[in-house]
XYZ file of C-alpha atoms in Angstrom:
330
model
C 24.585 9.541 17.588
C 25.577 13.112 16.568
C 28.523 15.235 15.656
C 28.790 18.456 14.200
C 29.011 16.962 10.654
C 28.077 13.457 11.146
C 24.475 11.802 11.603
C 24.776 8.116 11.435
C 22.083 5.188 11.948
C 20.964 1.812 11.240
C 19.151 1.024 8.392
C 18.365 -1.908 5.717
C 20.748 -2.119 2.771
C 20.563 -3.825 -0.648
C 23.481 -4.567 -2.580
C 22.472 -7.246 -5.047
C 19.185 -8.304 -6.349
C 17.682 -11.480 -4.319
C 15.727 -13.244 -1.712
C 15.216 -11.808 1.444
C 18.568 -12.328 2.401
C 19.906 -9.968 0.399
C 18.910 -7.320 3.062
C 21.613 -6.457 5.165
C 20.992 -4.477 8.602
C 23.901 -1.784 8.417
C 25.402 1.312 9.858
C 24.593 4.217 7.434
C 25.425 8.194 7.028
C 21.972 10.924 6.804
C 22.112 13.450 5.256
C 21.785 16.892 7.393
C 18.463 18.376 6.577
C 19.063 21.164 3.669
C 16.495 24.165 2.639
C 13.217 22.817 2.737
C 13.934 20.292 4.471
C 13.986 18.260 7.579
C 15.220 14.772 9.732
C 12.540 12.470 10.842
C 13.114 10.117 13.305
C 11.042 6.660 12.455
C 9.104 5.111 15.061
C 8.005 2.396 12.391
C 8.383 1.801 8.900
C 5.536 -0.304 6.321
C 6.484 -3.166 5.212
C 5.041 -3.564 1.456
C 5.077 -5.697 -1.473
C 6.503 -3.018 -3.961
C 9.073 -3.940 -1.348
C 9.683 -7.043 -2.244
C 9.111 -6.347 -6.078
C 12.539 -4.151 -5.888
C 14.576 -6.619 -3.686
C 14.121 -9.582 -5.644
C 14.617 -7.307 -8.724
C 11.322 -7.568 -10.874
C 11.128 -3.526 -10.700
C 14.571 -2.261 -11.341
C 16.794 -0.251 -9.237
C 19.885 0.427 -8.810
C 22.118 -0.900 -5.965
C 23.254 0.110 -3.042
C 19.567 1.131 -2.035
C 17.582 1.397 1.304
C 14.005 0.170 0.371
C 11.218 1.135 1.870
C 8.510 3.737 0.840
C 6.068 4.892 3.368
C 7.087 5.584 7.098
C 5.788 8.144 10.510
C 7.513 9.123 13.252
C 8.995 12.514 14.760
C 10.857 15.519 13.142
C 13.964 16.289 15.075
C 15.668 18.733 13.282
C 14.346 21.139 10.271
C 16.402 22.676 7.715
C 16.524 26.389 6.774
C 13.383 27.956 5.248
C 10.948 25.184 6.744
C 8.311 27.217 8.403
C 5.229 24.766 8.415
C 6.847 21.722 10.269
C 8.969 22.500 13.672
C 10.833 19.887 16.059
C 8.085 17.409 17.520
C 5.684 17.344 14.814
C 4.353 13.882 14.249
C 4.410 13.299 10.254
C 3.768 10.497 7.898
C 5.437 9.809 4.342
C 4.846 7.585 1.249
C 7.866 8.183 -1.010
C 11.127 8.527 -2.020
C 12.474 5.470 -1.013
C 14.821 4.856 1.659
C 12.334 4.188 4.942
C 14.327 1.239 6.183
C 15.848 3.356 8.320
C 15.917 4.689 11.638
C 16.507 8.319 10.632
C 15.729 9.266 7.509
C 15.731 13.042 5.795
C 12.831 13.912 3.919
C 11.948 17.450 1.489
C 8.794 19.054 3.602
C 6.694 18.947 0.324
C 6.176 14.981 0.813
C 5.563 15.121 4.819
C 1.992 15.224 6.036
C 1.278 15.983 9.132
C -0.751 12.927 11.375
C -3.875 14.709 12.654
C -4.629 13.989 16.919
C -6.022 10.375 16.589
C -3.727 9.119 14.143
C -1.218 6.579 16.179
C 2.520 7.430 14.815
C 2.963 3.457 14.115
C -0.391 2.961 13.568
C -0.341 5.903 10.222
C 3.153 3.794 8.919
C 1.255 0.351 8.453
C -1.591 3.060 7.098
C -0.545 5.519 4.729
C 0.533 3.799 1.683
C -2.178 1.069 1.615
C -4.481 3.925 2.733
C -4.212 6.549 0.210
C -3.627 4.036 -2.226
C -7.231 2.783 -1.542
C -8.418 6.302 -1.754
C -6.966 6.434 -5.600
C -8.770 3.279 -6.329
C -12.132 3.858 -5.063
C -12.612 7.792 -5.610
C -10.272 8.212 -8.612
C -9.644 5.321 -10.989
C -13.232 4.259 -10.874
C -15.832 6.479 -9.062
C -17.787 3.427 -6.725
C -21.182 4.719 -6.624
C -23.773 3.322 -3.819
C -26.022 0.134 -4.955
C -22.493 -1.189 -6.813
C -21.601 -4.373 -6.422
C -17.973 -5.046 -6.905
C -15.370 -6.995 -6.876
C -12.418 -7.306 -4.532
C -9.020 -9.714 -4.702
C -7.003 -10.242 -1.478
C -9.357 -9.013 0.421
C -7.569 -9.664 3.659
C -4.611 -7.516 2.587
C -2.981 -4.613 3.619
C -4.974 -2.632 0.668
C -7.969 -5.032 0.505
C -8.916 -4.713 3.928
C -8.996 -0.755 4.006
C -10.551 -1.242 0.371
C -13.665 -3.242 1.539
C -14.497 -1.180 4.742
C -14.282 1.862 2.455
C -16.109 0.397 -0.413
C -18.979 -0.565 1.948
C -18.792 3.074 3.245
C -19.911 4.720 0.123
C -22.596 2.123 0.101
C -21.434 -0.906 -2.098
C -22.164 -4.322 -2.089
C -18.482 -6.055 -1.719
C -17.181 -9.600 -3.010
C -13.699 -10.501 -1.748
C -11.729 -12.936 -2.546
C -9.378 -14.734 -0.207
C -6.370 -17.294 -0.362
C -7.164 -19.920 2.722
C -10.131 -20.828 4.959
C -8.505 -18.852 7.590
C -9.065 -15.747 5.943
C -12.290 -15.522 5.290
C -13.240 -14.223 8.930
C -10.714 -11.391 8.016
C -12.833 -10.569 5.023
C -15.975 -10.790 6.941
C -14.880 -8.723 9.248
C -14.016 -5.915 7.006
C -17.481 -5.604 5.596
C -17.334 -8.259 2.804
C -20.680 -9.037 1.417
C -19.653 -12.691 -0.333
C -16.614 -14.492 0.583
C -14.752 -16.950 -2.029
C -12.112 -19.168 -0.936
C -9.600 -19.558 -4.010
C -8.974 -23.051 -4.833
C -11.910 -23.921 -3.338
C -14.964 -21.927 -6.087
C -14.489 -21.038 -9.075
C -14.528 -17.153 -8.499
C -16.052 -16.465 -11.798
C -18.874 -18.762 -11.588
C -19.575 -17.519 -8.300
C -19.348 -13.756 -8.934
C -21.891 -14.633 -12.246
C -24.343 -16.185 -9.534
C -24.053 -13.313 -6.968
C -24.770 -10.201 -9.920
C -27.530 -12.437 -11.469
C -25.017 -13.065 -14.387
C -24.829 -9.578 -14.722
C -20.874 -8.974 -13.548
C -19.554 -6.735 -11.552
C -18.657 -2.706 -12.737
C -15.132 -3.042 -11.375
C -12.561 -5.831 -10.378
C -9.462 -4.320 -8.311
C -7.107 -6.823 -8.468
C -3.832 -6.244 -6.875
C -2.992 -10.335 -7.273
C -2.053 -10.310 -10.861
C -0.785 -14.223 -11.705
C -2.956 -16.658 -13.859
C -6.160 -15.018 -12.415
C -6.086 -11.656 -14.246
C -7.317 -13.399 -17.029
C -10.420 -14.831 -15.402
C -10.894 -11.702 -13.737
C -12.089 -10.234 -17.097
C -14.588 -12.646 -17.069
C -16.787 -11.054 -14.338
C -16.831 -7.834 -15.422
C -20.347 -6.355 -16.976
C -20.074 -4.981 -20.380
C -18.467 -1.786 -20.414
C -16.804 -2.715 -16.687
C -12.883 -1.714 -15.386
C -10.267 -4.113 -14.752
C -7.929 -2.020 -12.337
C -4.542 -3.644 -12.047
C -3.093 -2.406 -9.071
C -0.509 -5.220 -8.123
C 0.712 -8.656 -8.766
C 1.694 -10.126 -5.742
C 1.083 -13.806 -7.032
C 3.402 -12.894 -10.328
C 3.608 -10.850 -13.371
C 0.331 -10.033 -15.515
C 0.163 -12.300 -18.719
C 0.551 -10.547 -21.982
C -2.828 -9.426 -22.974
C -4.526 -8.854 -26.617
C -6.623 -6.158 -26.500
C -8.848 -6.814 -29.328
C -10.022 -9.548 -26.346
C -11.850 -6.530 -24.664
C -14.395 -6.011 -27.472
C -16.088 -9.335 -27.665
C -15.811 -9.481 -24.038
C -18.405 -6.368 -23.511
C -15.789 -3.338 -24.595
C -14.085 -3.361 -21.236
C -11.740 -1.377 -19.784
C -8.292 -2.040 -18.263
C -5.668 -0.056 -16.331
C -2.668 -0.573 -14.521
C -2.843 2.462 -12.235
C 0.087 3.421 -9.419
C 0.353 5.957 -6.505
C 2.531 8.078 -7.335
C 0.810 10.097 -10.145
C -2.068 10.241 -8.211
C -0.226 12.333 -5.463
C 2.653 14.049 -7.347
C 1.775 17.506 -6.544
C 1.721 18.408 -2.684
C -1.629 19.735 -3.061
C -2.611 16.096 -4.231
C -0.773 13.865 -1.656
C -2.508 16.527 1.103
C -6.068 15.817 -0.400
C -5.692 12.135 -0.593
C -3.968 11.551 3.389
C -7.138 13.859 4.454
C -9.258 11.901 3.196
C -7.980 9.074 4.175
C -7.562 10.443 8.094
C -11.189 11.390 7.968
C -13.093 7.779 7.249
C -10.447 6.964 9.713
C -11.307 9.405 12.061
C -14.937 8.673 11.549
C -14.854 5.386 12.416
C -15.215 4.175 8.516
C -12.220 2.609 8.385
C -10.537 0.683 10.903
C -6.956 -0.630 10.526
C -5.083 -1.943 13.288
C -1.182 -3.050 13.094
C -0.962 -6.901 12.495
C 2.072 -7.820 12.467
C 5.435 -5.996 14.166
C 8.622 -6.897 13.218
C 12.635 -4.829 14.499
C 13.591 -3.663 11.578
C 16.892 -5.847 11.962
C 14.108 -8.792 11.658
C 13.158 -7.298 7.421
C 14.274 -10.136 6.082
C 12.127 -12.495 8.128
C 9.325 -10.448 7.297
C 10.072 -10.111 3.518
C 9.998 -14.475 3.844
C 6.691 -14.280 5.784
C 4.959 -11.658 3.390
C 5.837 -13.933 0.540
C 4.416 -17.056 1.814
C 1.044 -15.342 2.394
C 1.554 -15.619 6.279
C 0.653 -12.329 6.690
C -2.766 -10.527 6.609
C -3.301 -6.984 6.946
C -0.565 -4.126 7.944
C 3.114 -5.125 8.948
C 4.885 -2.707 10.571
C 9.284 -2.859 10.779
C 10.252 -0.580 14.489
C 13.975 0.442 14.092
C-alpha cells in the first residue's frame, strides 16, 4: 500500500534473542529508494542457517532486526541516478540483511541482475548457497580434476550445489550425510562415496577410499564434535575449510596439532569478503548462472514456506528435516 510518503509491508521481526518463536510476522515502514538506489519487490526470500545463527543469538546483532540475507524478485521503483536497473528488472541479492520482507530497498551496487533462465524464486533458494559454493571451490582451494575430496552435508543447501560443481571440474566426491534417507540426495548430486554418519566411521572410510592417502580438502560447513576428526582425513599438506557449524560451535583448536598431523591447513572462510566489491559479487553470480545455465548445476526449490510460516521453518531447518533449498514467499 502506498502514499506519497509512506511505503509499508509485512515482514519478519526480531526483538529478543531465541527460538524460532522469537520471529514475529509484523507490519513495517520501507524506506523510499534514495540516490543509487531502488525498491524490490520479493517474490521469495532464502531461508539459511546464518539465519538461525542470528535469531537464536550465537552471531550477535542488535535488536529490532529483520533477518534474512539473500532474496529475488522485481524492482518497482528506482531512485535518482540509477541508470543500469529500471522498473521490471528481475534481480537477485545476498546481503545486507533485512530479506524477510515483502518489500525491501536495496543500494544498486549489491543487485545482480537474473539472466533469462534464471527462475525469480528459483535464484532466492540459489544465490547465497550458490556463490558461496563458487568461493569454496574456485577460491579458497582451487579443486583441480583427478581430486578426490571431501564433502560434509552433502544433501544441503551448499553441499548439494557443492558436489554437482565439484564433479564438474572433474573431481572424485565423498559426501557425507546425516540419515539413510539422504543418501539418494547425495547420489543424486554426483557423489562418488556415500557415508551415513552414525552408521561408518567417516575417517576410516575416507582412509579406505584415498588408499590411506586422505583427501586435499575437507569443506565442512557442520562444525560440532566432527571438526576434529575431519583433520584426520586430510593428506599432508591438505585444507580444512570451515565454512559453517550447523551441528554447533567449532572446538577450540591448538595449532601446533597441524604439524604432526602433515602441516595442514585450516580456514574459516565467509562470503562476504569474497564479494565486497561489485566487480566481485558480479564475477561470482556469473559464474554461478553459467554452470547453471549449462546444465552443471541443477538446484530445484525443496521446500516453500509463506513467509508468515518462518518460524515453522526455522524449527524444521533445525531438526535436519530439511534437505536442499527452502524458499519463504511473502
Amino acid at each position: 500500500m502506498w502514499s506519497d510518503t509512506i511505503v509499508t509491508t509485512q515482514a519478519i521481526v526480531v526483538h529478543e534473542s531465541g527460538g524460532p518463536q522469537v520471529l514475529k510476522y509484523e507490519e513495517i515502514t520501507v524506506p523510499e529508494p534514495g540516490p543509487g538506489q531502488v525498491l524490490v519487490r520479493n517474490h521469495a526470500v532464502g531461508l539459511n542457517f546464518l539465519d538461525v545463527y542470528l535469531r537464536s543469538g550465537r552471531y550477535p546483532a542488535k535488536v529490532p532486526f529483520i533477518p534474512g540475507h539473500e532474496g529475488a524478485g522485481v524492482v518497482e521503483r528506482v531512485g535518482i541516478g540509477v541508470e543500469d536497473f529500471s522498473v521490471g528488472d528481475r534481480v537477485g541479492y545476498i546481503d545486507p540483511m533485512g530479506s524477510y520482507a515483502g518489500l525491501v530497498t536495496r543500494s544498486v551496487d549489491r543487485l545482480v541482475k537474473l539472466p533469462d533462465g534464471i527462475e525469480v524464486k528459483d535464484a532466492a533458494g540459489l544465490l547465497l548457497k550458490g556463490m558461496t559454493a563458487e568461493y569454496l571451490l574456485r577460491r579458497t582451494y582451487r579443486v583441480m580434476a583427478g581430486q578426490t575430496i571431501l564433502v560434509h552435508a552433502a544433501a544441503g543447501g551448499v553441499g548439494q550445489i557443492l558436489c554437482q560443481w565439484a564433479k564438474h571440474l572433474g573431481a572424485t566426491v565423498i559426501g557425507t550425510v546425516g540419515s539413510a534417507a539422504k543418501r539418494q540426495i547425495a547420489e543424486n548430486v554426483g557423489c562418488d562415496h556415500v557415508i551415513i554418519n552414525g552408521q561408518e566411521d567417516f575417517v576410516a572410510t575416507v582412509h579406505d577410499i584415498t588408499a590411506g592417502h586422505g583427501v586435499p580438502v575437507v569443506y565442512d560447513g557442520v562444525g560440532g564434535e566432527g571438526f576434529m576428526k575431519s583433520l584426520d582425513c586430510l593428506a599432508p599438506r591438505g585444507t580444512m575449510v570451515a565454512f559453517g557449524a550447523a551441528a554447533g560451535p567449532i572446538p577450540p583448536l591448538d595449532v601446533q596439532e597441524l604439524g604432526p598431523k602433515g602441516s595442514l591447513y585450516v580456514t574459516r572462510p565467509m562470503l562476504g569478503p569474497y564479494v565486497a566489491t561489485t566487480e566481485d559479487l558480479n564475477a561470482s553470480a556469473q559464474a554461478l548462472f553459467d554452470v547453471v545455465l549449462d546444465g552443471h548445476v541443477k538446484v530445484e526449490v525443496a521446500n516453500t514456506y509463506r513467509l508468515a510460516e518462518a518460524a515453522q521453518a526455522h524449527a524444521d531447518l533445525e531438526l535436519r528435516k530439511l534437505a536442499g533449498s527452502t524458499i519463504l514467499v511473502p
